[in-house]
Coordinates of C-alpha atoms and ligand atoms in Angstrom, one line a residue:
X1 CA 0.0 0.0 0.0
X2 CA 0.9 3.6 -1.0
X3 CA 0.9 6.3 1.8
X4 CA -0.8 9.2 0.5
X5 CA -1.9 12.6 2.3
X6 CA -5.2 13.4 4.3
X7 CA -7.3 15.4 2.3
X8 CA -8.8 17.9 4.4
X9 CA -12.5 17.9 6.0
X10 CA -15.3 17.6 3.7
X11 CA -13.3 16.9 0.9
X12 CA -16.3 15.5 -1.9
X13 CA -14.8 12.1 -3.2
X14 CA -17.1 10.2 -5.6
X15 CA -17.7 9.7 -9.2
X16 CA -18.9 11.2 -12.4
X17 CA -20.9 10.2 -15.6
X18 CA -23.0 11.9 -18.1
X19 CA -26.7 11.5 -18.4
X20 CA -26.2 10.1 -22.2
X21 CA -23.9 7.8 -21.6
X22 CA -25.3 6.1 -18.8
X23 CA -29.5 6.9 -18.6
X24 CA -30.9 5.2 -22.0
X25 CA -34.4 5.6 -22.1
X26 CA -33.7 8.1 -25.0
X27 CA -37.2 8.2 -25.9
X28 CA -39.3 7.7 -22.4
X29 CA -41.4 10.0 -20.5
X30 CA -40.9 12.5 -23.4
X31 CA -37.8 12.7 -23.8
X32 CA -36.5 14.4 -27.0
X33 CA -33.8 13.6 -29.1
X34 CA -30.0 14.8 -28.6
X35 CA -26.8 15.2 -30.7
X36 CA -26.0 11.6 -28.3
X37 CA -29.2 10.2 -29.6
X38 CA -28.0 10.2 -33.5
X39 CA -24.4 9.2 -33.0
X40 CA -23.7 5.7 -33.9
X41 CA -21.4 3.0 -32.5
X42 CA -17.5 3.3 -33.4
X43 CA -14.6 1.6 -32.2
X44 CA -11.3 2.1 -31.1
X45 CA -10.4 3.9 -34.4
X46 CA -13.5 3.7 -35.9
X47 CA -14.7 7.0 -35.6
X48 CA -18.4 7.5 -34.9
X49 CA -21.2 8.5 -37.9
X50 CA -23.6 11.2 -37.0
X51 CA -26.9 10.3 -38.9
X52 CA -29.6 12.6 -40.0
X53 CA -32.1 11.7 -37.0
X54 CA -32.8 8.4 -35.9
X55 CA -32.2 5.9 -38.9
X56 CA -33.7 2.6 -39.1
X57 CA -31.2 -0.5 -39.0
X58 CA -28.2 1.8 -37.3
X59 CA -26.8 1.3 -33.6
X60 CA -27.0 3.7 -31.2
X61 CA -25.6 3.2 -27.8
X62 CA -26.6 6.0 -25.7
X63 CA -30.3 4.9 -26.6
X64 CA -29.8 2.1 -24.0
X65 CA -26.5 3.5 -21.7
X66 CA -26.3 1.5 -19.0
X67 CA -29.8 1.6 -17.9
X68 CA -29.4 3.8 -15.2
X69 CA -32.4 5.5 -16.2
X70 CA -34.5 2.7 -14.9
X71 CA -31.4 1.0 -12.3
X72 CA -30.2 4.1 -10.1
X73 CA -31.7 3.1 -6.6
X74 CA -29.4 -0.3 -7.1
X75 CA -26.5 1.9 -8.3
X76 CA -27.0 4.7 -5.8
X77 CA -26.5 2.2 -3.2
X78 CA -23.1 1.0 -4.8
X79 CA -22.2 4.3 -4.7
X80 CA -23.1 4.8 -1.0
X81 CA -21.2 1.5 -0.4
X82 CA -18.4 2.9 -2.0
X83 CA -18.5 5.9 0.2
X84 CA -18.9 8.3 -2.1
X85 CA -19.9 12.0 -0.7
X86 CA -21.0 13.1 -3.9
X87 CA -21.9 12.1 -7.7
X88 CA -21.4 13.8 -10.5
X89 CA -24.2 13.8 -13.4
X90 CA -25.7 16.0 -16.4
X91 CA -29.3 17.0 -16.6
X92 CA -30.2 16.0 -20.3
X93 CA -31.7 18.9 -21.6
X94 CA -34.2 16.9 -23.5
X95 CA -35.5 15.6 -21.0
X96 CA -36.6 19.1 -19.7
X97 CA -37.1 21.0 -22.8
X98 CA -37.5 17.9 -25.7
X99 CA -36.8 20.4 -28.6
X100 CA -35.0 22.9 -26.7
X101 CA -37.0 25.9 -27.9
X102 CA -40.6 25.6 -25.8
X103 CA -41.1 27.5 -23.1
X104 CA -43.1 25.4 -20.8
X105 CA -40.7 22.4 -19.2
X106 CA -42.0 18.8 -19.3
X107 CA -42.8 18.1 -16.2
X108 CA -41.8 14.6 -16.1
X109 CA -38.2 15.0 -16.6
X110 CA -37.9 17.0 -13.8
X111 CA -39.5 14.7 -11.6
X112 CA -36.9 12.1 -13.1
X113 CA -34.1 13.9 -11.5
X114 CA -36.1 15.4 -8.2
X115 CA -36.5 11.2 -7.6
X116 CA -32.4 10.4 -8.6
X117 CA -31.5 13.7 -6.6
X118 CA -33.7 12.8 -3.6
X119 CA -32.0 9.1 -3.8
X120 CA -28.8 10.0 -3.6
X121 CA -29.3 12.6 -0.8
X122 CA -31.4 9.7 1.2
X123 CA -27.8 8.1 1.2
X124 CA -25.2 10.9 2.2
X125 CA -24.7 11.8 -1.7
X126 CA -24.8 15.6 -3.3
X127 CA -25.3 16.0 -6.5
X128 CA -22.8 17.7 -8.6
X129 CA -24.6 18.7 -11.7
X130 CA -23.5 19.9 -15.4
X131 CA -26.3 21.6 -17.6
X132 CA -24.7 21.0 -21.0
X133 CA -22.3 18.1 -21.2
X134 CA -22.8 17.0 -25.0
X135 CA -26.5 16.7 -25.5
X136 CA -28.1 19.9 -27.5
X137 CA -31.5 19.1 -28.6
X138 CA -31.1 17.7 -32.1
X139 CA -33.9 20.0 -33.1
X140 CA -31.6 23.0 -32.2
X141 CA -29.2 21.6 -34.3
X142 CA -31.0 21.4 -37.3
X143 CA -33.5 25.1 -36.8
X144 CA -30.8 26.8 -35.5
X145 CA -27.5 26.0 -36.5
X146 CA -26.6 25.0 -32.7
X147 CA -24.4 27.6 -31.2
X148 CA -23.5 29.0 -34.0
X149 CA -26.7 31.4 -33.3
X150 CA -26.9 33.9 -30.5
X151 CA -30.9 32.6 -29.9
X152 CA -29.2 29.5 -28.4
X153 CA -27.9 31.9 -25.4
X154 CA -31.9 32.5 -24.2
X155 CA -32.5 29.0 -24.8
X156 CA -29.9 27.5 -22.6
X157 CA -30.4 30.2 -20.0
X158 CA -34.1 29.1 -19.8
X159 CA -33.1 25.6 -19.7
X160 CA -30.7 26.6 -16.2
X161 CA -33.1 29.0 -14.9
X162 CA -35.5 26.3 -14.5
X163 CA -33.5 23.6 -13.0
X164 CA -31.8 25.8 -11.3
X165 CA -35.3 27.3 -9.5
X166 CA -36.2 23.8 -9.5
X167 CA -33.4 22.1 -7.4
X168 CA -32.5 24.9 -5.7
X169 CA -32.5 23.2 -2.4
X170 CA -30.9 20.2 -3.8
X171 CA -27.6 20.9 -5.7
X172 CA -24.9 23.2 -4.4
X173 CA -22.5 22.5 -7.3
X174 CA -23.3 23.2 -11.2
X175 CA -21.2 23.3 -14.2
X176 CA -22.0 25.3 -17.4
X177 CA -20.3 24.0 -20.4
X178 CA -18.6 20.3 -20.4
X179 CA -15.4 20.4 -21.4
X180 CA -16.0 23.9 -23.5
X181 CA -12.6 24.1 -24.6
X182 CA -12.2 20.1 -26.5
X183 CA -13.7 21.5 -29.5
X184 CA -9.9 23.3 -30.1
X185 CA -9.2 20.7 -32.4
X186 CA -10.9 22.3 -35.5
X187 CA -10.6 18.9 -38.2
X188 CA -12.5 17.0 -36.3
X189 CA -16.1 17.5 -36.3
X190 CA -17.4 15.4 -33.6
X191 CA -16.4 17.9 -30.8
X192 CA -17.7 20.8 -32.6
X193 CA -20.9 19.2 -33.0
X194 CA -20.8 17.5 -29.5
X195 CA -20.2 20.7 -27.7
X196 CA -21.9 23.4 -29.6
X197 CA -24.0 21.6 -32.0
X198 CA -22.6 22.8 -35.2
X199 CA -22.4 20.4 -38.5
X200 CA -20.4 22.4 -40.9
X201 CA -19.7 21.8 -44.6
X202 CA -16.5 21.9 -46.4
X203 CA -16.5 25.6 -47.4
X204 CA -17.2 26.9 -43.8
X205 CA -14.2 28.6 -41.6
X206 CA -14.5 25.6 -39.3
X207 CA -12.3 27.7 -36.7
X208 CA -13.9 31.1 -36.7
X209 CA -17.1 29.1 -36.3
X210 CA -15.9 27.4 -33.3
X211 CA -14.5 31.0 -31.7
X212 CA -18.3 32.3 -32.4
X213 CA -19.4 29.1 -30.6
X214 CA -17.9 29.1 -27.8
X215 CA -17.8 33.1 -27.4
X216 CA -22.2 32.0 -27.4
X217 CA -22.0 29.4 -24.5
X218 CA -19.6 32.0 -22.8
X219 CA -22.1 34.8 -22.8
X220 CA -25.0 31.9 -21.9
X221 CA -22.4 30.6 -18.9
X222 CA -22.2 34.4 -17.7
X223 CA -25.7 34.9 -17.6
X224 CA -26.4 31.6 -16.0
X225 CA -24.2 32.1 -13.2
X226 CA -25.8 35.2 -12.6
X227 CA -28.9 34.1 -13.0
X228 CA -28.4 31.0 -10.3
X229 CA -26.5 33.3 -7.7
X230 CA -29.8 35.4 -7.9
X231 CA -31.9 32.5 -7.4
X232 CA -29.4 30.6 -4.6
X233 CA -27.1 33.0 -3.4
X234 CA -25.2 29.5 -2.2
X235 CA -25.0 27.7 -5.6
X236 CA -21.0 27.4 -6.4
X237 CA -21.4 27.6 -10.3
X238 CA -18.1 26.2 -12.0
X239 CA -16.8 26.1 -15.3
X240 CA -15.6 22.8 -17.0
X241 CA -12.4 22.3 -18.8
X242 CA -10.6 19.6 -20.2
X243 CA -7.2 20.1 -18.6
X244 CA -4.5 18.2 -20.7
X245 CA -1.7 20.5 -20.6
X246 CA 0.8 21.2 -23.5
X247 CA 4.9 21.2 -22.9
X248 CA 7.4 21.9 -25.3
X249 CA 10.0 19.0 -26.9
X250 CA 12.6 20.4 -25.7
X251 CA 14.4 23.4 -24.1
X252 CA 14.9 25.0 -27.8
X253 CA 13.6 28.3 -27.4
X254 CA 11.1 28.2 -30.4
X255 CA 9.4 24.8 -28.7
X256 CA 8.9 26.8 -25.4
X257 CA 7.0 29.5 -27.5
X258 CA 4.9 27.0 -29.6
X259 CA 3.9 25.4 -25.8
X260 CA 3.2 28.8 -24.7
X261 CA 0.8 29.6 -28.0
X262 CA -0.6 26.1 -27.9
X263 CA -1.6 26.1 -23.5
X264 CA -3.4 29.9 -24.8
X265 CA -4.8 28.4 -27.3
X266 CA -6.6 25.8 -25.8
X267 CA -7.2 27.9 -22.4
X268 CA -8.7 31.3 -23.1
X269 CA -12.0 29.8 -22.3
X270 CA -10.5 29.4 -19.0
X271 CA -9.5 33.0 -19.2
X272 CA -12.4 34.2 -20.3
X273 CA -14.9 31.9 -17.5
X274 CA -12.4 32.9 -14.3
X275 CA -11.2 36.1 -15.8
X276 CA -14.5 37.7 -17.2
X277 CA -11.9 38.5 -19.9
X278 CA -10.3 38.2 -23.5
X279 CA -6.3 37.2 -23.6
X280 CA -4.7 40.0 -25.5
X281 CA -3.4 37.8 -27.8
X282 CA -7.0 36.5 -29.0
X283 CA -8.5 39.8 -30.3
X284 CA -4.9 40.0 -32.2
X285 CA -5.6 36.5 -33.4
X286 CA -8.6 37.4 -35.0
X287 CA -7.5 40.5 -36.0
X288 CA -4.7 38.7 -38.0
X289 CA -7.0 35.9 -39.3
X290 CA -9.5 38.4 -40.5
X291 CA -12.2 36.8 -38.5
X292 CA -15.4 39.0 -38.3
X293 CA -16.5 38.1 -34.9
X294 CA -19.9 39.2 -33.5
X295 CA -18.7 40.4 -29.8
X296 CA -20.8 43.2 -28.4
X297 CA -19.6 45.8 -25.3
X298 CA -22.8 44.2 -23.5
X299 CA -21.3 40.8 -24.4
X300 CA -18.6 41.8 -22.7
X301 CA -19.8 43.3 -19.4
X302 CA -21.6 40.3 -19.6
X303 CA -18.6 38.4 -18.9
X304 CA -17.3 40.4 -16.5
X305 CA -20.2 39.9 -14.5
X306 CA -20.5 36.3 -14.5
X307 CA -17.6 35.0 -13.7
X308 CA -17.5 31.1 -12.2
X309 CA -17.1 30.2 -8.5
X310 CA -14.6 27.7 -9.0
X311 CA -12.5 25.7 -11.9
X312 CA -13.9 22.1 -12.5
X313 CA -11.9 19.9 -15.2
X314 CA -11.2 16.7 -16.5
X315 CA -7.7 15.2 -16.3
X316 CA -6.8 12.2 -19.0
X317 CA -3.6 12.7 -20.5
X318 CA -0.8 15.6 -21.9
X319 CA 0.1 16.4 -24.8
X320 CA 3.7 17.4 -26.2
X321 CA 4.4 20.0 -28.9
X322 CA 7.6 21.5 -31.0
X323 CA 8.4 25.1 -32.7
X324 CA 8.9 25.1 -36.8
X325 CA 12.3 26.7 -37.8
X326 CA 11.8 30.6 -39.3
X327 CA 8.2 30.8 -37.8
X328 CA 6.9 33.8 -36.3
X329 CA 3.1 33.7 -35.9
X330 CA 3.3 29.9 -33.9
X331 CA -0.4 29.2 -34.8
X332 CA -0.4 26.1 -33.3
X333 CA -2.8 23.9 -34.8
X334 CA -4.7 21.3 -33.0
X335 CA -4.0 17.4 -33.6
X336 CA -1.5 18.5 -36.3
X337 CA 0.7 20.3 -33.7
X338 CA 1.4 17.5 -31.3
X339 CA 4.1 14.7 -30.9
X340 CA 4.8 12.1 -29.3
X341 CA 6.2 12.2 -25.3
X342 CA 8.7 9.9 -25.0
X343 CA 9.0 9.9 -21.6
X344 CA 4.8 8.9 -20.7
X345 CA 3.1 5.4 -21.6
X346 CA 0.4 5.0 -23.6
X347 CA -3.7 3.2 -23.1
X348 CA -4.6 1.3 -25.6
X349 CA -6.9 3.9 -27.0
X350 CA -3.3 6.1 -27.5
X351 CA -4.6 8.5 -24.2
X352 CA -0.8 9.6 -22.9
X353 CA -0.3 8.5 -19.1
X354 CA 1.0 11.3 -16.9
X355 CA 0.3 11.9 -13.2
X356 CA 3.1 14.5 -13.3
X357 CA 0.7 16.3 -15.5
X358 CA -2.0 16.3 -12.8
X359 CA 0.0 18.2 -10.7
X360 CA 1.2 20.7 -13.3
X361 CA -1.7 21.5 -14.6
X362 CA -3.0 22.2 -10.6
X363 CA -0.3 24.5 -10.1
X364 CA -0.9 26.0 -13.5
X365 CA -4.3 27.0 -13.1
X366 CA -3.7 28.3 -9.2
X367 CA -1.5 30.4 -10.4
X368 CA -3.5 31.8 -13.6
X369 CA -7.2 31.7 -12.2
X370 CA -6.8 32.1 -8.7
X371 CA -9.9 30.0 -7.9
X372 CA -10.7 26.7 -5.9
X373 CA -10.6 23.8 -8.3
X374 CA -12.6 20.8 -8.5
X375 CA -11.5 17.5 -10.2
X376 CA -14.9 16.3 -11.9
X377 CA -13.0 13.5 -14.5
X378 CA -10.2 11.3 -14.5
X379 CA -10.0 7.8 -15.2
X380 CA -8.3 4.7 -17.2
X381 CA -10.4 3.5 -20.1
X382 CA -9.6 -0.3 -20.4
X383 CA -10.5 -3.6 -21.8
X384 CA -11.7 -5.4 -18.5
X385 CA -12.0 -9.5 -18.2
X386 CA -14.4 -10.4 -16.2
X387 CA -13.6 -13.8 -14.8
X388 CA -15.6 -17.3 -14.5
X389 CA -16.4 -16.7 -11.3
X390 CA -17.8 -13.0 -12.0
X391 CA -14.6 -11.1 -10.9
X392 CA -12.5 -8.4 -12.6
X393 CA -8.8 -7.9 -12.0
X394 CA -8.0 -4.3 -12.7
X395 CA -5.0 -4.1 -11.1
X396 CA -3.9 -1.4 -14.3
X397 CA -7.0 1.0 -13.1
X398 CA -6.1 0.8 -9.5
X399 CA -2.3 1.8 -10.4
X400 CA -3.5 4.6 -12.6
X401 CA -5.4 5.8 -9.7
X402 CA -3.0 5.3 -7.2
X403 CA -0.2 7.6 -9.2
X404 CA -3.1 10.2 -10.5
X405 CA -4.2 10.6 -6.3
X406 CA -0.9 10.7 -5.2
X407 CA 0.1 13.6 -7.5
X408 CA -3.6 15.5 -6.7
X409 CA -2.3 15.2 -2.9
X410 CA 0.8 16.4 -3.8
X411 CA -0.3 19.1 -5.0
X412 CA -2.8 20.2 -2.2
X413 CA -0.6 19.1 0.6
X414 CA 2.8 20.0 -0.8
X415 CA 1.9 22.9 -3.1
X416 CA -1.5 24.7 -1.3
X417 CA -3.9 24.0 -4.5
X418 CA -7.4 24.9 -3.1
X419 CA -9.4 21.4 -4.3
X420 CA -12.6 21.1 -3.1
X421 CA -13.7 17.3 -4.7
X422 CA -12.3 14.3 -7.2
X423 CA -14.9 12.1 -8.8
X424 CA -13.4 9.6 -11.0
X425 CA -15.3 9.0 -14.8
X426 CA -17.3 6.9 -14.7
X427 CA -17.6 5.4 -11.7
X428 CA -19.9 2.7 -13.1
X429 CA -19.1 1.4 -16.8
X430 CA -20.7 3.7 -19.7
X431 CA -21.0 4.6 -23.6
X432 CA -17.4 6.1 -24.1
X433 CA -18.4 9.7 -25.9
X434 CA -15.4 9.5 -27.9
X435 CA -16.0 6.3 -29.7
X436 CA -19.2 4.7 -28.8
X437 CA -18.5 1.6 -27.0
X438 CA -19.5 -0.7 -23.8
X439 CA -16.0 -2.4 -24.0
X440 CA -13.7 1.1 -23.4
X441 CA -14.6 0.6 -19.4
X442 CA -13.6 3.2 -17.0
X443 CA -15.7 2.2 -13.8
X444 CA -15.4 0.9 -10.2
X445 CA -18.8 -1.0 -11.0
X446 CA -18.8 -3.7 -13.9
X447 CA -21.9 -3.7 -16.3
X448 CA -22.9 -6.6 -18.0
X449 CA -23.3 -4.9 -21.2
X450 CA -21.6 -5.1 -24.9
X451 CA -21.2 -2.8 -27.5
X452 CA -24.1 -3.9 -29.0
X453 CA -27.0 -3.3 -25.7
X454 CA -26.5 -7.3 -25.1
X455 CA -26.5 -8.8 -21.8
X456 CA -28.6 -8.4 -18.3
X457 CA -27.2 -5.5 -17.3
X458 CA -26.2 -6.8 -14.2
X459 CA -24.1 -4.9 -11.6
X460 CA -20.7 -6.5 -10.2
X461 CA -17.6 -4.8 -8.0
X462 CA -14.5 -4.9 -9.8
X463 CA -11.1 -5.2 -7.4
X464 CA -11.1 -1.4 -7.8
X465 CA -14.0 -1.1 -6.0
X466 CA -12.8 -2.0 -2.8
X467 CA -9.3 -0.1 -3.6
X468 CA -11.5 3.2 -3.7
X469 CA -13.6 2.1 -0.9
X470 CA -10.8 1.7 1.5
X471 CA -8.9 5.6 -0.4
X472 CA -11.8 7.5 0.7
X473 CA -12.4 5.5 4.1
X474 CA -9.0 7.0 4.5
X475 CA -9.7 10.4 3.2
X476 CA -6.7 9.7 0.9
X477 CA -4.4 8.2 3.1
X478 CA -4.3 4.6 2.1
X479 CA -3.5 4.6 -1.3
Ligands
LIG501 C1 -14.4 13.5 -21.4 C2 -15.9 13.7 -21.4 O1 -14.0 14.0 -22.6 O2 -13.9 12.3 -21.3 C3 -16.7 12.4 -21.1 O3 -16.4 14.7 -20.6 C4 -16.0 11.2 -21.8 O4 -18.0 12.6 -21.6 C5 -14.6 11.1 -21.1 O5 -16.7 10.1 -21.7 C6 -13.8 9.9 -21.5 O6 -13.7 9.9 -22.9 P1 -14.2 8.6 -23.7 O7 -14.1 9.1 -25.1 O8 -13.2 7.6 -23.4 O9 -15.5 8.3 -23.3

């Protein structure tokens, strides 16, 4: 056993999932369809197909998930057993608002989560809650262009406002935006879609789109922070991030530089959430790429005023990066920009392995945002065997946690990091939102479940289960 450090008093341990991955009942209680709902199974380098609604004879996984939708007391109690403090989910908007652009709620949804809320809290659990994480209403997608229209900011702040008024005395933490800043990587059309629902075409500026975007959801996360402080002057309202940060090759000046240009480039959103401001460099950017933004002076008191409580990310992997000879601009370009470390190992899905990097990137933001930070993702996605007698072995998850822990408690014990929680992804196997399968598994919890929705469903405790059990019955001390 590993000794790590104490983490202080009322430190939220516990896990984190999205509602698409794991609810299923994509079409229940009326439920409307998402961008998850017409995304089709891939496989580790298979990318996933995005269909044109719901198509006859194709496979979708986050129609069934994991069947939490209709399993949660069984997995609450898990969880419970588990110790966990808190859980981490997403309020599918569809459930709520089923096209996203009425303006009465559907009152069943929201009685889905006032039961899963009221579960949980029966059993010692908060709820940590993200509004948006990858599930637009499809029908936004296709009226509106997704984000890349300013109507979507009224209809995501009516979406908030009502949760928000309507577990007010039952959710503490929120989260705007998942992950708003993994749609940096411009080629690839599955974030931008995923996280601001825009399907572009071949003639579009794919990367002045995606600035438009997310300058949208910035303005919406502004106004719903405000918003929820005026309804709960309590709520702690975070941002989200995807924290994988960038270092240079080498100490040649010119990959230092390319680093630097590459960590702004995929952390203004940061800047802009904790800040309530542009980077100098972006409206520079912009002005140099001839993009004709649409950024108002309201927009930006806007901003100003909104600013987030605290800093939640997701920690997977970091990525490496290295100057070009002669180059003065260093527009570094997302994937095209990175190399290989070769000092990290490697999942079988290519995700880099670097606790080191936790404990950077901690430091990092400290020092940039100034805010208390909240760990809301970090896991191993693995091929798991389950054995004859119903047991799984994953001894590789447990030493990815161990190594990712110790460097979280290094950085709050050694180097003062404010952290208020760490909920591991998904805590119970779920649809990976990357490629679309059962069989990239991240959880303490085994699912009986293949890529294809065969199988009971049945719940079973993988070794890692108890390993977590016994970290948080130690408050991070038995590692
Ligand atoms: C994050 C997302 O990108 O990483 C989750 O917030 C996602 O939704 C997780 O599931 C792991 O990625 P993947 O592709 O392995 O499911």
């Amino acid at each position: 056993m590993t000794k790590g450090y104490k983490m202080p008093k009322g430190f939220l341990w516990g896990g984190a999932v999205a509602a698409h991955q794991l609810e299923g009942g994509w079409n229940v209680d009326g439920k409307g369809v998402s961008i998850a709902d017409v995304m089709t199974a891939g496989r580790n380098g298979v990318p996933r197909k995005v269909t044109d609604g719901v198509k006859e004879g194709e496979v979708y996984p986050n129609h069934w998930g994991n069947d939490f939708y209709h399993r949660y007391p069984e997995d609450d109690k898990l969880f419970a057993e588990m110790g966990f403090k808190c859980f981490r989910t997403s309020i599918a908007w569809t459930r709520i608002f089923p096209n996203g652009d009425e303006t009465t709620p559907n009152e069943a949804g929201l009685k889905f989560y006032d039961d899963l809320f009221d579960d949980l809290l029966s059993h010692g659990i908060q709820p940590v809650v993200t509004l948006s994480h990858f599930e637009i209403p499809y029908h936004l997608v296709k009226a509106y262009g997704g984000f890349s229209n300013r109507k979507m900011i009224d209809f995501f702040v009516r979406f908030a406002t009502v949760v928000f008024d309507r577990y007010k005395d039952k959710v503490k933490y929120w989260m705007t935006f998942n992950e708003i800043n993994n749609q940096t990587a411009w080629s690839d059309p599955h974030p931008l879609l995923q996280n601001s629902g825009l399907q572009l075409g071949a003639d579009d500026n794919w990367e002045q789109a995606m600035y438009q975007a997310a300058h949208y959801e910035l303005v919406a996360s502004a106004l719903a922070v405000q918003a929820g402080h005026a309804i709960n002057p309590d709520f702690q309202i975070g941002c989200m991030v995807a924290m994988c940060p960038i270092y240079p090759l080498t100490a040649k000046p010119a990959d230092v530089m390319m680093a630097e240009r590459a960590m702004q480039k995929r952390y203004w959103f940061g800047d802009v959430h904790c800040l309530g401001e542009y980077p100098k460099w972006l409206p520079k950017y912009f002005e140099r790429k001839g993009f004709d933004m649409d950024i108002t002076a309201a927009d930006l008191a806007t901003l100003k005023a909104g600013t987030v409580d605290y800093v939640g990310f997701s920690y997977y992997m970091s990525f490496v990066t290295k100057g070009r000879d002669g180059d003065q601009e260093y527009d570094f370009k997302e994937p095209d920009d990175f190399v290989e470390n070769p000092y990290v190992e490697k999942s079988d899905w290519g995700w880099q392995i670097d606790p080191t990097g936790l404990r950077y990137a901690m430091n990092w933001m400290q020092d940039r945002w100034h805010l208390p930070q909240f760990i809301v993702e970090n896991g191993f996605g693995a091929y798991d065997k389950k054995e004859a007698d119903g047991s799984v072995h994953d001894d590789y998850r447990i030493s990815y946690f161990r190594d990712h822990i110790l460097a979280m408690e290094e950085a709050v014990a050694l180097d003062g990091v404010d952290l208020i929680g760490y909920t591991p992804w998904g805590c119970i196997d779920l649809v990976s939102a990357s490629t679309g399968e059962m069989a990239k598994r991240y959880g303490f919890i085994y699912v009986d479940a293949d890529d294809n929705g065969h199988g009971s469903f049945d719940r079973s405790k993988k070794d890692s289960f108890d390993w977590f059990q016994q970290v948080i019955a130690s408050d991070g001390e038995d590692l």
